[in-house]
Coordinates of C-alpha atoms in Angstrom, one line a residue:
M184 CA -37.0 13.6 -86.8
W185 CA -39.4 15.7 -88.8
T186 CA -38.3 18.2 -91.5
H187 CA -40.0 20.6 -93.9
S188 CA -37.7 19.4 -96.7
A189 CA -40.0 17.1 -98.8
G190 CA -39.5 18.0 -102.5
N191 CA -35.9 19.3 -101.9
P192 CA -33.6 16.4 -103.0
G193 CA -30.4 18.2 -102.4
E194 CA -31.3 19.0 -98.8
L195 CA -32.6 15.5 -98.2
A196 CA -29.4 14.0 -99.5
V197 CA -27.3 15.9 -96.9
Y198 CA -29.7 14.9 -94.1
K199 CA -29.5 11.3 -95.2
K200 CA -25.7 11.4 -95.1
I201 CA -25.6 12.9 -91.6
I202 CA -28.2 10.4 -90.3
D203 CA -26.5 7.4 -91.8
D204 CA -23.2 8.5 -90.5
F205 CA -24.6 9.1 -87.0
N206 CA -26.5 5.8 -86.9
A207 CA -23.4 4.0 -87.9
S208 CA -21.2 5.8 -85.4
Q209 CA -22.8 4.4 -82.3
P210 CA -25.2 1.6 -81.2
K211 CA -27.3 3.4 -78.7
Y212 CA -29.5 5.7 -80.8
R213 CA -31.2 5.5 -84.2
V214 CA -32.5 8.6 -86.0
V215 CA -35.5 8.0 -88.3
Q216 CA -36.4 10.8 -90.7
Q217 CA -39.9 11.9 -91.9
N218 CA -40.3 14.7 -94.4
F219 CA -43.2 17.0 -95.0
P220 CA -43.9 19.6 -97.7
Q221 CA -43.1 23.1 -96.4
G222 CA -46.7 24.3 -97.1
S223 CA -48.3 21.8 -94.7
Y224 CA -45.5 21.4 -92.2
N225 CA -46.6 24.0 -89.6
D226 CA -50.1 22.5 -89.6
A227 CA -48.6 19.0 -89.1
I228 CA -46.6 20.3 -86.1
T229 CA -49.6 22.0 -84.5
A230 CA -51.8 18.9 -84.9
A231 CA -49.1 16.6 -83.5
A232 CA -48.6 19.0 -80.5
A233 CA -52.3 19.0 -79.7
A234 CA -52.2 15.1 -79.8
R235 CA -49.0 15.1 -77.7
N236 CA -47.3 13.2 -80.6
L237 CA -44.4 15.5 -81.7
P238 CA -41.2 13.8 -82.7
C239 CA -38.1 14.4 -80.7
L240 CA -36.3 16.4 -83.4
L241 CA -38.0 19.0 -85.5
D242 CA -36.9 21.9 -87.7
M243 CA -38.7 25.3 -87.7
D244 CA -38.4 28.7 -89.3
G245 CA -36.4 30.8 -86.9
P246 CA -38.9 33.6 -86.2
V247 CA -41.6 31.1 -85.3
M248 CA -39.5 29.4 -82.6
P249 CA -40.6 31.8 -79.7
N250 CA -44.2 31.0 -80.4
W251 CA -43.5 27.3 -80.3
A252 CA -41.4 27.6 -77.1
W253 CA -44.2 29.7 -75.4
A254 CA -46.8 27.1 -76.5
G255 CA -44.9 24.4 -74.8
Y256 CA -43.8 22.6 -78.0
L257 CA -40.0 22.9 -77.3
Q258 CA -37.5 22.3 -74.5
P259 CA -34.3 24.3 -74.1
L260 CA -31.7 23.0 -76.5
E261 CA -28.9 22.7 -74.0
L262 CA -26.1 22.1 -76.5
P263 CA -22.6 23.1 -75.4
T264 CA -22.0 26.8 -75.5
T265 CA -18.8 26.2 -77.4
L266 CA -20.9 24.9 -80.2
T267 CA -23.7 27.5 -80.2
D268 CA -21.1 30.3 -79.8
S269 CA -19.4 29.2 -82.9
L270 CA -22.5 29.7 -85.0
L271 CA -23.6 32.9 -86.7
P272 CA -25.7 34.9 -84.1
T273 CA -28.7 34.7 -86.3
A274 CA -28.4 30.9 -86.6
V275 CA -29.1 30.6 -82.9
G276 CA -32.7 31.0 -81.6
R277 CA -33.0 32.5 -78.1
Y278 CA -36.2 33.1 -76.1
Q279 CA -36.3 34.5 -72.6
G280 CA -32.6 34.0 -72.2
K281 CA -32.5 30.4 -73.2
V282 CA -31.4 28.7 -76.5
Y283 CA -34.2 26.7 -78.0
S284 CA -33.0 26.3 -81.6
A285 CA -29.9 26.4 -83.8
G286 CA -29.4 26.2 -87.5
Y287 CA -26.8 25.0 -90.0
W288 CA -27.0 28.1 -92.2
D289 CA -28.5 31.5 -92.8
A290 CA -29.6 33.4 -95.8
A291 CA -28.8 37.0 -96.7
L292 CA -30.3 39.7 -98.9
S293 CA -28.4 41.9 -101.4
I294 CA -29.0 44.2 -104.3
F295 CA -28.0 42.6 -107.6
A296 CA -26.7 44.9 -110.3
R297 CA -24.7 44.8 -113.5
K298 CA -21.4 46.6 -113.3
S299 CA -21.7 47.7 -116.9
V300 CA -25.1 49.4 -116.3
L301 CA -23.9 51.3 -113.3
E302 CA -20.7 52.4 -115.0
K303 CA -22.6 53.4 -118.2
N304 CA -24.8 55.7 -116.1
G305 CA -22.1 57.1 -113.9
I306 CA -23.4 55.5 -110.8
R307 CA -21.1 54.9 -107.8
I308 CA -20.7 51.3 -106.9
P309 CA -21.5 51.1 -103.2
T310 CA -19.4 49.0 -100.7
V311 CA -20.1 47.5 -97.3
D312 CA -18.1 50.4 -95.8
K313 CA -19.9 53.0 -97.9
P314 CA -23.3 51.8 -99.0
W315 CA -25.7 54.0 -100.9
T316 CA -27.6 56.5 -98.7
L317 CA -31.3 56.9 -99.2
A318 CA -30.7 60.1 -101.2
E319 CA -28.3 58.3 -103.4
F320 CA -30.6 55.4 -103.9
D321 CA -33.4 57.7 -105.0
A322 CA -31.1 59.4 -107.5
V323 CA -30.0 56.1 -108.8
A324 CA -33.5 54.9 -109.3
A325 CA -34.5 58.1 -111.1
K326 CA -31.4 58.0 -113.3
L327 CA -32.0 54.3 -114.3
K328 CA -35.6 55.0 -115.1
D329 CA -34.5 57.9 -117.3
S330 CA -32.0 55.6 -119.0
G331 CA -34.7 53.5 -120.4
Y332 CA -35.8 50.9 -117.7
A333 CA -39.6 51.1 -117.4
T334 CA -39.3 49.9 -113.8
P335 CA -35.6 50.0 -112.7
L336 CA -36.1 48.2 -109.4
D337 CA -37.4 44.7 -108.5
L338 CA -38.0 44.8 -104.8
G339 CA -39.7 41.4 -104.8
A340 CA -43.1 42.8 -104.1
A341 CA -44.8 40.0 -106.2
D342 CA -43.9 37.6 -103.4
K343 CA -46.1 37.0 -100.3
G344 CA -46.0 35.7 -96.8
E345 CA -42.9 35.8 -94.6
W346 CA -40.9 37.5 -97.4
W347 CA -42.6 40.8 -96.5
P348 CA -41.2 41.2 -92.9
Y349 CA -38.0 39.4 -93.9
A350 CA -37.3 41.7 -96.8
Y351 CA -38.8 45.0 -95.8
S352 CA -38.6 45.2 -92.0
P353 CA -34.8 45.5 -92.2
M354 CA -35.3 48.6 -94.4
L355 CA -37.7 49.9 -91.7
Q356 CA -35.1 49.2 -89.0
S357 CA -32.4 50.9 -91.0
A358 CA -34.7 54.0 -91.1
G359 CA -35.1 53.9 -87.3
G360 CA -38.4 52.1 -87.0
D361 CA -39.2 48.5 -86.2
L362 CA -41.9 45.8 -86.1
F363 CA -42.2 45.9 -82.3
D364 CA -40.7 47.4 -79.1
R365 CA -37.9 45.0 -78.5
T366 CA -37.2 46.4 -75.0
A367 CA -40.4 45.9 -73.2
M368 CA -41.7 43.2 -75.7
K369 CA -45.3 44.2 -75.0
S370 CA -46.4 46.6 -77.8
A371 CA -45.7 47.9 -81.3
D372 CA -47.2 51.3 -80.4
G373 CA -44.8 54.2 -81.0
V374 CA -42.5 51.9 -83.0
L375 CA -44.3 50.5 -86.0
N376 CA -46.4 53.6 -86.2
G377 CA -43.8 56.1 -85.0
P378 CA -42.3 59.0 -87.0
D379 CA -39.4 57.0 -88.5
S380 CA -41.8 54.3 -89.6
V381 CA -44.2 56.7 -91.1
K382 CA -41.3 58.4 -93.0
F383 CA -40.0 55.0 -94.2
F384 CA -43.4 53.8 -95.5
T385 CA -44.0 57.2 -97.2
W386 CA -40.9 56.5 -99.1
F387 CA -41.9 52.9 -99.8
Q388 CA -45.2 54.1 -101.2
K389 CA -43.4 56.7 -103.4
V390 CA -41.3 53.9 -105.0
F391 CA -44.4 52.3 -106.4
K392 CA -46.2 55.6 -107.2
S393 CA -43.1 56.8 -109.1
G394 CA -43.0 53.7 -111.2
W395 CA -39.5 52.8 -109.9
A396 CA -40.9 49.4 -108.9
N397 CA -44.1 47.4 -109.2
N398 CA -45.6 44.2 -107.8
S399 CA -45.9 42.4 -111.1
G400 CA -44.3 38.9 -111.3
P401 CA -42.6 36.6 -111.7
V402 CA -41.5 35.9 -108.1
G403 CA -37.7 35.5 -108.2
N404 CA -34.9 37.1 -110.1
Q405 CA -36.0 36.6 -113.7
K406 CA -36.6 40.2 -114.4
F407 CA -33.0 41.0 -113.6
I408 CA -31.7 38.0 -115.6
D409 CA -33.7 39.3 -118.6
D410 CA -32.4 42.8 -118.0
K411 CA -35.9 44.2 -117.6
V412 CA -34.8 45.8 -114.3
A413 CA -31.4 47.2 -113.4
L414 CA -31.4 46.5 -109.7
S415 CA -32.9 43.4 -107.9
Y416 CA -33.4 43.2 -104.2
T417 CA -33.1 39.4 -103.6
G418 CA -31.4 36.7 -101.7
V419 CA -28.5 34.3 -101.8
W420 CA -30.8 31.5 -103.1
N421 CA -31.0 33.4 -106.5
A422 CA -27.2 34.1 -106.7
Q423 CA -26.0 31.0 -108.5
D424 CA -28.5 31.5 -111.3
A425 CA -27.6 35.1 -111.6
L426 CA -23.9 34.3 -111.6
Q427 CA -24.4 31.8 -114.4
K428 CA -26.4 34.1 -116.5
V429 CA -24.7 37.5 -115.9
G430 CA -21.2 36.2 -115.2
A431 CA -18.4 38.6 -114.2
D432 CA -20.7 41.6 -114.8
L433 CA -22.7 40.6 -111.7
L434 CA -22.4 42.9 -108.6
I435 CA -23.6 41.7 -105.2
L436 CA -24.3 45.1 -103.5
P437 CA -24.9 45.9 -99.8
P438 CA -28.3 47.1 -98.6
V439 CA -29.1 50.8 -98.6
D440 CA -28.5 52.8 -95.5
F441 CA -31.8 54.5 -94.7
G442 CA -30.2 56.6 -92.0
K443 CA -29.5 54.3 -89.0
G444 CA -27.1 51.9 -90.7
P445 CA -27.8 49.1 -93.2
R446 CA -29.8 46.1 -92.2
I447 CA -30.8 42.8 -93.7
G448 CA -33.0 40.0 -92.4
G449 CA -31.5 37.1 -90.5
G450 CA -32.7 33.9 -88.8
S451 CA -33.8 31.0 -91.0
W452 CA -34.6 27.3 -90.5
Q453 CA -33.3 25.8 -87.3
W454 CA -33.4 22.6 -85.2
G455 CA -35.1 22.1 -81.9
I456 CA -36.1 19.3 -79.5
S457 CA -39.7 18.8 -78.5
A458 CA -40.8 19.3 -74.9
G459 CA -42.4 15.8 -74.9
C460 CA -39.3 14.0 -75.8
G461 CA -38.3 11.8 -72.9
S462 CA -35.0 12.2 -71.0
A463 CA -33.2 9.3 -72.6
Q464 CA -34.4 10.2 -76.1
S465 CA -33.6 13.9 -75.5
E466 CA -30.0 12.9 -74.7
G467 CA -30.0 11.0 -78.0
A468 CA -31.4 14.0 -79.9
R469 CA -28.6 16.2 -78.4
E470 CA -26.0 13.6 -79.3
Y471 CA -27.3 13.7 -82.9
L472 CA -27.4 17.5 -83.1
K473 CA -23.8 17.7 -81.7
F474 CA -22.7 15.2 -84.3
S475 CA -24.6 17.0 -87.1
Y476 CA -22.9 20.4 -86.5
Q477 CA -19.5 19.1 -87.9
D478 CA -18.1 21.7 -90.3
K479 CA -18.0 19.2 -93.1
Y480 CA -21.8 18.7 -93.0
L481 CA -22.4 22.5 -92.8
T482 CA -20.2 23.0 -95.8
D483 CA -22.1 20.2 -97.7
F484 CA -25.4 21.8 -96.8
A485 CA -24.3 25.2 -97.8
D486 CA -22.9 24.2 -101.2
S487 CA -25.9 22.0 -101.9
Q488 CA -28.5 24.7 -101.1
V489 CA -26.3 27.8 -101.8
V490 CA -26.9 29.2 -98.3
I491 CA -24.4 30.7 -95.9
P492 CA -22.6 28.2 -93.6
A493 CA -23.2 28.9 -89.9
T494 CA -19.5 28.6 -88.9
Q495 CA -16.5 30.3 -90.2
A496 CA -14.6 27.0 -90.7
A497 CA -17.5 25.7 -92.8
A498 CA -17.6 28.9 -94.9
S499 CA -13.8 28.7 -95.4
A500 CA -14.2 25.2 -97.0
S501 CA -17.2 26.2 -99.2
K502 CA -16.8 26.5 -102.9
Y503 CA -19.1 29.5 -102.8
F504 CA -18.5 31.3 -99.6
S505 CA -14.8 30.9 -98.9
A506 CA -12.7 34.1 -99.0
D507 CA -12.1 33.7 -102.8
G508 CA -15.5 32.1 -103.5
P509 CA -17.9 33.9 -105.9
L510 CA -20.5 34.4 -103.2
H511 CA -18.3 35.4 -100.3
Q512 CA -19.9 38.8 -100.3
F513 CA -23.1 37.2 -98.8
A514 CA -21.2 35.9 -95.9
V515 CA -19.8 39.4 -95.3
L516 CA -23.3 40.9 -95.5
S517 CA -24.7 38.4 -93.1
Q518 CA -22.0 39.0 -90.5
K519 CA -22.1 42.8 -90.7
F520 CA -25.8 43.6 -91.3
A521 CA -28.1 40.7 -90.3
L522 CA -30.8 41.3 -87.7
A523 CA -33.2 38.7 -86.4
R524 CA -36.9 39.3 -86.3
P525 CA -38.3 40.1 -82.8
A526 CA -38.2 37.0 -80.5
T527 CA -41.8 37.2 -79.3
P528 CA -44.5 34.5 -79.3
G529 CA -46.6 37.1 -81.0
Y530 CA -44.4 37.1 -84.1
P531 CA -46.8 35.1 -86.4
V532 CA -49.5 37.8 -85.9
I533 CA -46.8 40.5 -86.3
S534 CA -45.7 38.9 -89.6
T535 CA -49.2 38.7 -91.2
T536 CA -50.2 42.1 -89.9
F537 CA -47.1 43.7 -91.3
E538 CA -47.6 42.1 -94.7
K539 CA -51.2 43.4 -94.9
A540 CA -50.2 47.0 -93.8
A541 CA -47.2 47.2 -96.2
K542 CA -49.3 45.9 -99.1
D543 CA -52.1 48.3 -98.4
I544 CA -49.5 51.2 -98.3
M545 CA -47.9 50.0 -101.5
N546 CA -51.4 50.1 -103.1
G547 CA -52.0 53.7 -102.0
A548 CA -53.5 53.5 -98.4
D549 CA -52.9 56.4 -96.0
V550 CA -49.6 55.5 -94.4
K551 CA -50.3 56.6 -90.8
S552 CA -53.8 55.0 -90.7
A553 CA -52.5 51.7 -92.1
L554 CA -49.7 51.6 -89.5
D555 CA -52.0 52.5 -86.7
A556 CA -54.4 49.7 -87.7
A557 CA -51.4 47.3 -87.7
V558 CA -50.4 48.4 -84.2
K559 CA -53.9 47.9 -83.0
A560 CA -54.1 44.4 -84.3
I561 CA -50.7 43.4 -82.9
D562 CA -51.3 44.9 -79.5
S563 CA -54.7 43.3 -79.3
D564 CA -53.1 39.9 -79.8
I565 CA -50.5 40.6 -77.2
K566 CA -53.1 41.7 -74.6
S567 CA -55.4 38.8 -75.3
N568 CA -52.5 36.5 -74.6
N569 CA -51.5 38.2 -71.3
N570 CA -48.4 39.8 -72.9
Y571 CA -47.2 36.2 -73.6
G572 CA -45.7 36.1 -70.1
N573 CA -43.7 39.3 -70.4

């Protein structure tokens, strides 16, 4: 079993408990764990696949799974549907109608605010049933800037890599655009560069031009903790620190409705079985996975890492995400608004191309031209790979 978890002692401790319990529970199979740093993990997988030396069990970032399945790295998971149906939809990885991966947890995004700041400025506190509209959000940002915040919003633009499609494509989807045509699964043309996408990215550029946000560091939630910004667009992984520092004044707000309903990203690290794993070993891998999805382990994982448990029963037992837990709102946001990234083998190219286009636009590039260039790059990759079989 390979994981990307080297350097994360809390995560490794939960895995050790699961593995020790499974190995002690039966005499037929033995799981042996090897951990890699996240930064080098994908390279290790690619090299091992080329050498036909993948482990039976491996974890993967959710949106990368279709590429690995298409490349022949993975076999269908074939866990009982009663198990996979009990998980959050975004914790189950499907490609061409088959389940190839499943996770113990998901993450969710929110807007952090201080109740005292919103009340002082006469700003309505949004709810999941009545989130801020785009017009409201613009008015809120302008009012907070006038109140004395040099840059009232931290949108996380100092970050890089997968954060960009994870964080900003849900905003795009809420506005009516998307990264890719999810129906035909062959092109981004007319979707990523369509009228709704152009409108959204024109707004995105305005946010930075207006000084409502910038891309200065640090990465994370420190500017909100220090009260340098009033609103922070961030994830559940920063919630515990914010709760400790801001206390009862902390608000965990829903995403903005850009016109077509609120959206946040979904689909995080999940487990799969390699295609080269022999039939007897594959059976053992499935037995281990079935064992590992016990609610008690999902709760342990969630409370150790402060991530949303993939089952309702595990969430109910969590000290953070139960109905009266301080971070229950994240479980609600995930259930109501999460949308997975497009399940195409072309996603790695979509991700890097989107990041470049969005950063160019943030820095002042012509919106339509930047999106057209992104579409050209994505569609070129799709065509050069014979539509990835679609």
